[in-house]
Short mmCIF file of C-alpha atoms in Angstrom, two decimals:
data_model
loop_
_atom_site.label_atom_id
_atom_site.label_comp_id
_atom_site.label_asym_id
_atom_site.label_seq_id
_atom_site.Cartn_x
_atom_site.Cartn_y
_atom_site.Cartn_z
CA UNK A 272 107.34 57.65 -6.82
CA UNK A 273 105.79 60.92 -5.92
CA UNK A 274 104.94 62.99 -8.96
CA UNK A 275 104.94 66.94 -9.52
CA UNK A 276 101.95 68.48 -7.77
CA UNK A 277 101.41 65.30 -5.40
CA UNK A 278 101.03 66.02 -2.16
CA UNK A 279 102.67 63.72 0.46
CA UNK A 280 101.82 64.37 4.52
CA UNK A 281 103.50 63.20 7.78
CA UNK A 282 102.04 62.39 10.72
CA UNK A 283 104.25 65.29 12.30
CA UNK A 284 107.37 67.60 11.29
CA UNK A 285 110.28 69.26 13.23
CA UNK A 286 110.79 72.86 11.97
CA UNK A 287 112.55 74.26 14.75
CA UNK A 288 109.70 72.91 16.88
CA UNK A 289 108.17 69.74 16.77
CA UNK A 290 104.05 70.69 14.85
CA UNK A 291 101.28 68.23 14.44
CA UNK A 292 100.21 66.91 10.79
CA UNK A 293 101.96 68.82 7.93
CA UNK A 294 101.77 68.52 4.15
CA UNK A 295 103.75 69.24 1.37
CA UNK A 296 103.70 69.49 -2.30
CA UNK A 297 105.92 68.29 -4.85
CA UNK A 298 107.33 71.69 -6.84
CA UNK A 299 109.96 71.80 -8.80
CA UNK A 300 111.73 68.79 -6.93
CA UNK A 301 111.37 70.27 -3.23
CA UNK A 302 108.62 69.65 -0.69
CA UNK A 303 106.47 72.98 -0.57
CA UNK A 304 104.34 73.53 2.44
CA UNK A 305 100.56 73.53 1.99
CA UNK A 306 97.85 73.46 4.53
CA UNK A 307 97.87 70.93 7.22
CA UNK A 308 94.29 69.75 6.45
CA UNK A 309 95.23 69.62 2.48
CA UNK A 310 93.71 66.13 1.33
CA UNK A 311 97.47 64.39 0.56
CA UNK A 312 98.12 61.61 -2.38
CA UNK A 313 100.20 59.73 0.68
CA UNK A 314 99.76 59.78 4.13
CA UNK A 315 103.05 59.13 6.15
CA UNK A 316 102.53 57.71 9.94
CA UNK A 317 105.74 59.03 10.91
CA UNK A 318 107.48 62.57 11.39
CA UNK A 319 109.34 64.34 8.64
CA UNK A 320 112.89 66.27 10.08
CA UNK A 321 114.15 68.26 7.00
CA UNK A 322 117.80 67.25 8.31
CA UNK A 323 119.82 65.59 10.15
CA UNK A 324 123.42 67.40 10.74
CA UNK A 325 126.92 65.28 11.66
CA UNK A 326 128.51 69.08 12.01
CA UNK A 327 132.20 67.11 12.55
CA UNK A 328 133.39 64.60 10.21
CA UNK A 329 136.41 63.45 8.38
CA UNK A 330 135.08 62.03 4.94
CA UNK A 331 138.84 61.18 3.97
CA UNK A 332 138.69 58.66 6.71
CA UNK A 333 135.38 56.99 6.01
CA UNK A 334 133.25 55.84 3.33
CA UNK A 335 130.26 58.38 3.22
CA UNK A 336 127.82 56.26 1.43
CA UNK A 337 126.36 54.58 3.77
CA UNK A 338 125.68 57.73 5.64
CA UNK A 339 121.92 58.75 3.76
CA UNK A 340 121.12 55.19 4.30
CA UNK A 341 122.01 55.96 8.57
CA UNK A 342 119.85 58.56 8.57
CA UNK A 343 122.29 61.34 8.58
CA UNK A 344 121.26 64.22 5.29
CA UNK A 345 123.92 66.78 5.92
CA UNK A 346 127.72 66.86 7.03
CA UNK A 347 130.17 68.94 7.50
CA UNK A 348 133.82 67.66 7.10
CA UNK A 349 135.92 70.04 9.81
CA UNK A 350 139.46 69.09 7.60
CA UNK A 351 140.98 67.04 5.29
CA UNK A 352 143.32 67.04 1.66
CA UNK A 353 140.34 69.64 -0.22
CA UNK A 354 141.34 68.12 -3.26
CA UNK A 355 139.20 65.22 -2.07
CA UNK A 356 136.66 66.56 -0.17
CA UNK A 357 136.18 69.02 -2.31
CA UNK A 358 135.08 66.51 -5.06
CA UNK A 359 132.89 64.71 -2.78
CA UNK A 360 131.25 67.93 -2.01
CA UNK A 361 130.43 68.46 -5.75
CA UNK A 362 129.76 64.52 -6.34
CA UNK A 363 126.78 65.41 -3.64
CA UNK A 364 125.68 68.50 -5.30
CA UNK A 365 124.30 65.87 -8.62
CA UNK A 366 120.73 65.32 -9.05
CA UNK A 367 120.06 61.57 -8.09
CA UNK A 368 123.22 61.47 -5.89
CA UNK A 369 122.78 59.14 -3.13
CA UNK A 370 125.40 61.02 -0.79
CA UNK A 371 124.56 63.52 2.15
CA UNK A 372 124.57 67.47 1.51
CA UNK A 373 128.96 67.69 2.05
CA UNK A 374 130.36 71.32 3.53
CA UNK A 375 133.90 71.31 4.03
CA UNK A 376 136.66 73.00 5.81
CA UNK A 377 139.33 72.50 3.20
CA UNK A 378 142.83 72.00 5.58
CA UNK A 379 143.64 72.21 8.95
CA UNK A 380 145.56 75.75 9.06
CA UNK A 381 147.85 75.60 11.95
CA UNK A 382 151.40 76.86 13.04
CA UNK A 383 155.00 75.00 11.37
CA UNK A 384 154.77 71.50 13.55
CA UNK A 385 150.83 72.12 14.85
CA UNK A 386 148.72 69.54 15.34
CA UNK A 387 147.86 67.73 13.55
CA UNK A 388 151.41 67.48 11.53
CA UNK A 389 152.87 64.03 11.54
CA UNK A 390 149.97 62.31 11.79
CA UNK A 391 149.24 59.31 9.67
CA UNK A 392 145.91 60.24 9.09
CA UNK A 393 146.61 63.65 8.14
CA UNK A 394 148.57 63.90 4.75
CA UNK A 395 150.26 67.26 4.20
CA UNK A 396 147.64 68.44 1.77
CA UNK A 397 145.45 68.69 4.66
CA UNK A 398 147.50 70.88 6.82
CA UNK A 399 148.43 74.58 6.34
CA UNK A 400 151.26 75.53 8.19
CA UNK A 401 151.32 79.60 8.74
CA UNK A 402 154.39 80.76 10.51
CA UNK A 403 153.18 84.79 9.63
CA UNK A 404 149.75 86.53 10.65
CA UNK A 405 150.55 88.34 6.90
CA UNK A 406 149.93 84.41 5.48
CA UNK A 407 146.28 83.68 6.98
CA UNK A 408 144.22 86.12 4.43
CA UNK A 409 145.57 83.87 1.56
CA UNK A 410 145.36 80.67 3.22
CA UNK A 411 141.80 81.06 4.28
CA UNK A 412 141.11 82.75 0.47
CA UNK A 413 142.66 79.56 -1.00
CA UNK A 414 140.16 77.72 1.47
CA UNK A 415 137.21 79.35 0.06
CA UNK A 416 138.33 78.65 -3.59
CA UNK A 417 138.18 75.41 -2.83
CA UNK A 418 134.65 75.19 -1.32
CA UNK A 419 135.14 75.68 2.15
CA UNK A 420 131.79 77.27 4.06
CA UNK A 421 134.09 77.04 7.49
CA UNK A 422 137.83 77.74 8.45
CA UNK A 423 139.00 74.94 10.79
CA UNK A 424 142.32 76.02 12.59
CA UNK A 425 144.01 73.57 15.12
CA UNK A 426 144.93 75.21 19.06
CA UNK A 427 146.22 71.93 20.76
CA UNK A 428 149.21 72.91 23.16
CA UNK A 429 148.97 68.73 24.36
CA UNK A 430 150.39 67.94 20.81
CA UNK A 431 153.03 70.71 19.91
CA UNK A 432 153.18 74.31 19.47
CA UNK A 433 149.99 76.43 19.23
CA UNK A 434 149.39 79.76 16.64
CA UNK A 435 149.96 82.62 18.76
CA UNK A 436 147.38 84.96 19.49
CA UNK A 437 148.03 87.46 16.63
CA UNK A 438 148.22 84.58 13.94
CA UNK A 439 144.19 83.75 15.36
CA UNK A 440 143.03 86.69 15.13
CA UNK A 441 144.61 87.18 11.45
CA UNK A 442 142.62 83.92 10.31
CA UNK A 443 139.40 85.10 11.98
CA UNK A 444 139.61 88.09 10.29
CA UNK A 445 140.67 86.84 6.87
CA UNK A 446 137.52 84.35 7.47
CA UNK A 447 135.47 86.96 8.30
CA UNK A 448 136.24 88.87 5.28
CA UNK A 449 135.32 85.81 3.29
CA UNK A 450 132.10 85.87 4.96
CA UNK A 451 132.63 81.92 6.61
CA UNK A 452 133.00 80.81 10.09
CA UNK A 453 135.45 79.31 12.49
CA UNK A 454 136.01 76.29 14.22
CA UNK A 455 138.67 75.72 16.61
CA UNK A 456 140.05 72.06 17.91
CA UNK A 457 140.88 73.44 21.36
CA UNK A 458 143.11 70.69 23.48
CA UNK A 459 144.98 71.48 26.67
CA UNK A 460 145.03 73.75 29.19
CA UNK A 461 143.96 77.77 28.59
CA UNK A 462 143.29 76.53 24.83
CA UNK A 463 139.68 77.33 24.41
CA UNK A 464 140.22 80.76 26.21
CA UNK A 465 142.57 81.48 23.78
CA UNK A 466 140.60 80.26 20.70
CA UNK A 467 137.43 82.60 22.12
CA UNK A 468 139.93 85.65 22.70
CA UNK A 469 140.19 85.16 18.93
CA UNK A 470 136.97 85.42 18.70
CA UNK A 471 135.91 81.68 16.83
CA UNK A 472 132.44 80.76 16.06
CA UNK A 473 132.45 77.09 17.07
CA UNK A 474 134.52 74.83 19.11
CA UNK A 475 134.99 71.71 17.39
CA UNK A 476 134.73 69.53 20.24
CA UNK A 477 133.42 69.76 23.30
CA UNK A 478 136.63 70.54 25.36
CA UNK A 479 137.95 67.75 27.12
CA UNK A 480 141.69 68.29 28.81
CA UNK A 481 140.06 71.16 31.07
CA UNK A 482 137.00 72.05 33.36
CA UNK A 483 136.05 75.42 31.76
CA UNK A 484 135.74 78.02 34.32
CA UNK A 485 132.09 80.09 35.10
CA UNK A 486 133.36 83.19 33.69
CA UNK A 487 134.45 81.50 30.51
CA UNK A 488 131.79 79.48 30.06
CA UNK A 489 129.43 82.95 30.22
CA UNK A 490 131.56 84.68 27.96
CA UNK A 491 131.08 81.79 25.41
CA UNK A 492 127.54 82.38 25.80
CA UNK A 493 127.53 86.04 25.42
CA UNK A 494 129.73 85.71 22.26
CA UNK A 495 127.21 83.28 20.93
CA UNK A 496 130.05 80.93 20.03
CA UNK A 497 128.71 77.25 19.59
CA UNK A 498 130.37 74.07 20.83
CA UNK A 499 130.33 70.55 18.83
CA UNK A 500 129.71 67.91 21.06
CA UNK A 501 131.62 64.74 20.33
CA UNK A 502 131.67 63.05 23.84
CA UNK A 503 131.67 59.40 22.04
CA UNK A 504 135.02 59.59 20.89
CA UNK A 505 136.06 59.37 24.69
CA UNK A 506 136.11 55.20 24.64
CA UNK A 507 133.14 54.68 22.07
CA UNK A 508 131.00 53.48 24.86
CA UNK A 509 133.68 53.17 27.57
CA UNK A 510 133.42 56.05 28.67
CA UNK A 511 136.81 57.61 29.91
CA UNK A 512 137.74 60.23 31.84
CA UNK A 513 138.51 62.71 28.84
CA UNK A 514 134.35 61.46 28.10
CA UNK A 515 133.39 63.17 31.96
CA UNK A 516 135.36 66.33 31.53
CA UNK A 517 133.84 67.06 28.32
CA UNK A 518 130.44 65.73 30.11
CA UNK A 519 130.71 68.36 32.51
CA UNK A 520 132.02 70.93 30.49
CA UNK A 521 128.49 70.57 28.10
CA UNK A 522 126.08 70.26 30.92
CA UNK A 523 127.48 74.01 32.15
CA UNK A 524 127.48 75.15 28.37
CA UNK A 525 123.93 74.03 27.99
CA UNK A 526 122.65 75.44 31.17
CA UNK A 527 124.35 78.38 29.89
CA UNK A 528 122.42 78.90 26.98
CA UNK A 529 125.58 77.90 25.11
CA UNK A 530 124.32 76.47 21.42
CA UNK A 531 125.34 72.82 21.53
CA UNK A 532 125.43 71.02 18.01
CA UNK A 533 125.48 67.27 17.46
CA UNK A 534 128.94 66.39 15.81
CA UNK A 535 130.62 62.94 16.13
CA UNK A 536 134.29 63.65 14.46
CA UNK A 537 133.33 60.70 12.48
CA UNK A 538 136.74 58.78 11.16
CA UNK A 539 138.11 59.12 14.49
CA UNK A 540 137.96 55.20 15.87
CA UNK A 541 134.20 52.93 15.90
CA UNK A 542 131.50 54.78 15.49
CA UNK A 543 128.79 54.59 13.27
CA UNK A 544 128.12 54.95 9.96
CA UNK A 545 125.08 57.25 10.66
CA UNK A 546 122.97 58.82 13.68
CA UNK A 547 124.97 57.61 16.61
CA UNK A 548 122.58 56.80 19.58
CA UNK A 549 126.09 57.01 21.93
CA UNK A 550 126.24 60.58 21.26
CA UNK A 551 122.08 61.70 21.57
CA UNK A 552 122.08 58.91 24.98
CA UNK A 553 125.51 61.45 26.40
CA UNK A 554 124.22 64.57 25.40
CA UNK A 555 120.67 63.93 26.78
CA UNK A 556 122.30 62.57 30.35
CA UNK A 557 124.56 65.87 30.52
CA UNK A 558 120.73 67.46 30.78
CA UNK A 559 120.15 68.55 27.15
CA UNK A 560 116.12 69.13 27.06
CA UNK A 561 114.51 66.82 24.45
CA UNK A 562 114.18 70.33 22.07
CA UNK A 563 117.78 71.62 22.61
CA UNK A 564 118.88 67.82 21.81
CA UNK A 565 116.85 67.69 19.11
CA UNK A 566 118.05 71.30 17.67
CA UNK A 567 121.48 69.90 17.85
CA UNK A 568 121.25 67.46 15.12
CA UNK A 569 117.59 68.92 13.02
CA UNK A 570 118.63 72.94 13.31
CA UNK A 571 117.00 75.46 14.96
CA UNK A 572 115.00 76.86 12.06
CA UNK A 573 114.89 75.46 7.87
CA UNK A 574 113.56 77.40 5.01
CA UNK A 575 110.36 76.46 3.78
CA UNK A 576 110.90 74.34 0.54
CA UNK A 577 112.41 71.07 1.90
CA UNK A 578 114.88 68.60 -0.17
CA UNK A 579 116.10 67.10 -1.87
CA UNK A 580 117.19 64.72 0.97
CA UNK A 581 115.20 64.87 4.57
CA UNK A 582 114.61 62.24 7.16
CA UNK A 583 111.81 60.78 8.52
CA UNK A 584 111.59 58.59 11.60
CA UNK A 585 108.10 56.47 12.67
CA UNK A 586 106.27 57.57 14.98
CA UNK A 587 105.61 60.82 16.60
CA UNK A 588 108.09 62.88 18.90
CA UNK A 589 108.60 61.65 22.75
CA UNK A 590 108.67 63.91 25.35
CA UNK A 591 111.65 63.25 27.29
CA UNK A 592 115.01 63.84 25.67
CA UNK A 593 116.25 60.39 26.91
CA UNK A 594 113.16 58.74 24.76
CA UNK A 595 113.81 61.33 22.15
CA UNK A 596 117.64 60.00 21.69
CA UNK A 597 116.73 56.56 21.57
CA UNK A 598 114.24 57.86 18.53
CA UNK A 599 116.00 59.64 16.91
CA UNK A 600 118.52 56.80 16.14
CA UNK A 601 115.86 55.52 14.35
CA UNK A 602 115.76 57.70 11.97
CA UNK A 603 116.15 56.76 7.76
CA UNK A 604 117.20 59.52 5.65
CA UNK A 605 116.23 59.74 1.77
CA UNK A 606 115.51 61.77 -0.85
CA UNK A 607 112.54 62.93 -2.80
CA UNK A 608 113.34 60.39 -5.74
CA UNK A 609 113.40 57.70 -3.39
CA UNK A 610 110.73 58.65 -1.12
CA UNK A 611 108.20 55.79 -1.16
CA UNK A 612 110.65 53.34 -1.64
CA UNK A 613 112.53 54.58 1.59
CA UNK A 614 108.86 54.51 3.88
CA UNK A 615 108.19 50.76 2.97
#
């Protein structure tokens, strides 16, 4: 076990770009940086990623322990009953918890009858329904009390009725005020123009019931709003057509400029328990570059002191993003406690 004031170095780190040797120092239970040439009580042949980021889960639907063990530090649960995941979010928060870092959503808010009411996978304590703009300030404030770091509202005009546009605009707002995000599921047609009109921060899947238009797809860009990716859910591998719409619709939002962040809306049919190499392989095909890809999933930037839980995957970084995907699935995820036992 590494011991205060060790220092432990990796062959090569990602912090928002991919560096050459780099050591740390165990302070206080993070992993300080010190010089890359600083003579290091263990030498790691592999590269250290300070996370790893499923930004679209549903831990009410899965069991999230053996998530760490997939390589996978961080999630963000985009809805579900907060009396649960809002305990699993402080369950994480324990020293010597074996769980990923856990932000939530708290509910869906939605309209009387939006989706996702009447589903059997959504209980009503996971659903808001707001049938008043007035309502959204204190159903995004009871949100927030709960944990929430993000507002997930639901805009899917394929399932039922939709909030109108004043009723988005009041839970933006409210959000705003609370100083959190948020994320839209956006599903049929004119849905994620609507959502952006409100002026969301993230689209919580990549939309797949409509080819988004030029203009829009600028406009998203401009705004700086970020899309979740989650192609795999279209046929887990069998890829459907839902699976090329939403194909097409991130290779424009990349080549946009458009932020694209890994997310797997794991809970929603096979997928795996972990870094999914269906979703890196889809997102590197649409013509992600191996550093955008990699961005997705490890962040664009980290604060210095790293931990408690990182990743670390052998090897050094490929150069293509197709090679980059494949290593990335690779990856182990651990924390500082477990550190040497994890690089056996």
């Amino acid at each position: 076990m590494l011991e205060e004031g060790q220092i432990v170095a990796f062959e090569a780190a990602w912090t928002g770009s991919f560096r050459g040797r780099s050591a740390y120092a165990l302070l206080d239970g993070l992993l300080q940086p010190v010089g890359p040439d600083a003579r290091a009580d263990i030498e790691v042949p592999g590269t250290l990623v300070p996370r790893l980021t499923d930004h679209h889960v549903h831990l009410t639907l899965i069991d999230p322990e053996p998530l760490l063990a997939g390589g996978i530090t961080h999630v963000v649960d985009l809805g579900g009953d907060p009396a649960i995941t809002g305990r699993l979010r402080r369950d994480a928060a324990f020293p010597g918890s074996t769980l990923p870092d856990i932000h939530i959503a708290g509910a869906f808010l939605t309209c009387p009858g939006g989706y996702p009411k009447g589903r059997d996978w959504a209980p009503d304590a996971a659903i808001v329904e707001l049938s008043d703009p007035d309502q959204a300030e204190a159903a995004v404030r009871t949100q927030a009390a709960a944990g929430a770091s993000v507002i997930k509202v639901t805009v899917n005009s394929d399932a039922g009725p939709v909030p109108e546009p004043e009723l988005l605009v009041a839970i933006v707002t409210a959000a705003r005020g609370e100083g959190v995000p948020v994320a839209a599921h956006v599903e049929g047609q004119g849905m994620t123009e609507r959502a952006l009109d409100a002026g969301v921060n993230v689209i919580a899947h990549t939309p797949f019931t409509e080819r988004l238009e030029p203009e829009l797809i600028a406009r998203m860009s401009r705004a700086g709003t970020a899309v979740i990716s989650t192609l795999d859910i279209h046929g887990w591998g069998d890829r459907s057509s839902a699976f090329e719409i939403a194909t097409h619709n991130v290779r424009h939002l990349a080549a946009a400029g458009v932020r694209v962040l890994y997310g797997t809306d794991l809970g929603n049919g096979p997928l795996p328990l972990g870094v999914n190499s269906r979703e890196l392989d889809a997102l590197a095909a649409a013509g992600l570059e191996r550093d955008a890809l990699v961005a997705g999933i490890a962040g664009s930037t980290h604060a210095d002191a790293i931990g408690p839980r990182f990743a670390w995957m052998p090897g050094t970084p490929p150069e293509s993003a197709t090679d980059a995907a494949h290593w990335l699935a690779t990856a182990r995820a651990t924390t500082i406690d477990y550190l040497e036992e994890t690089l056996q």
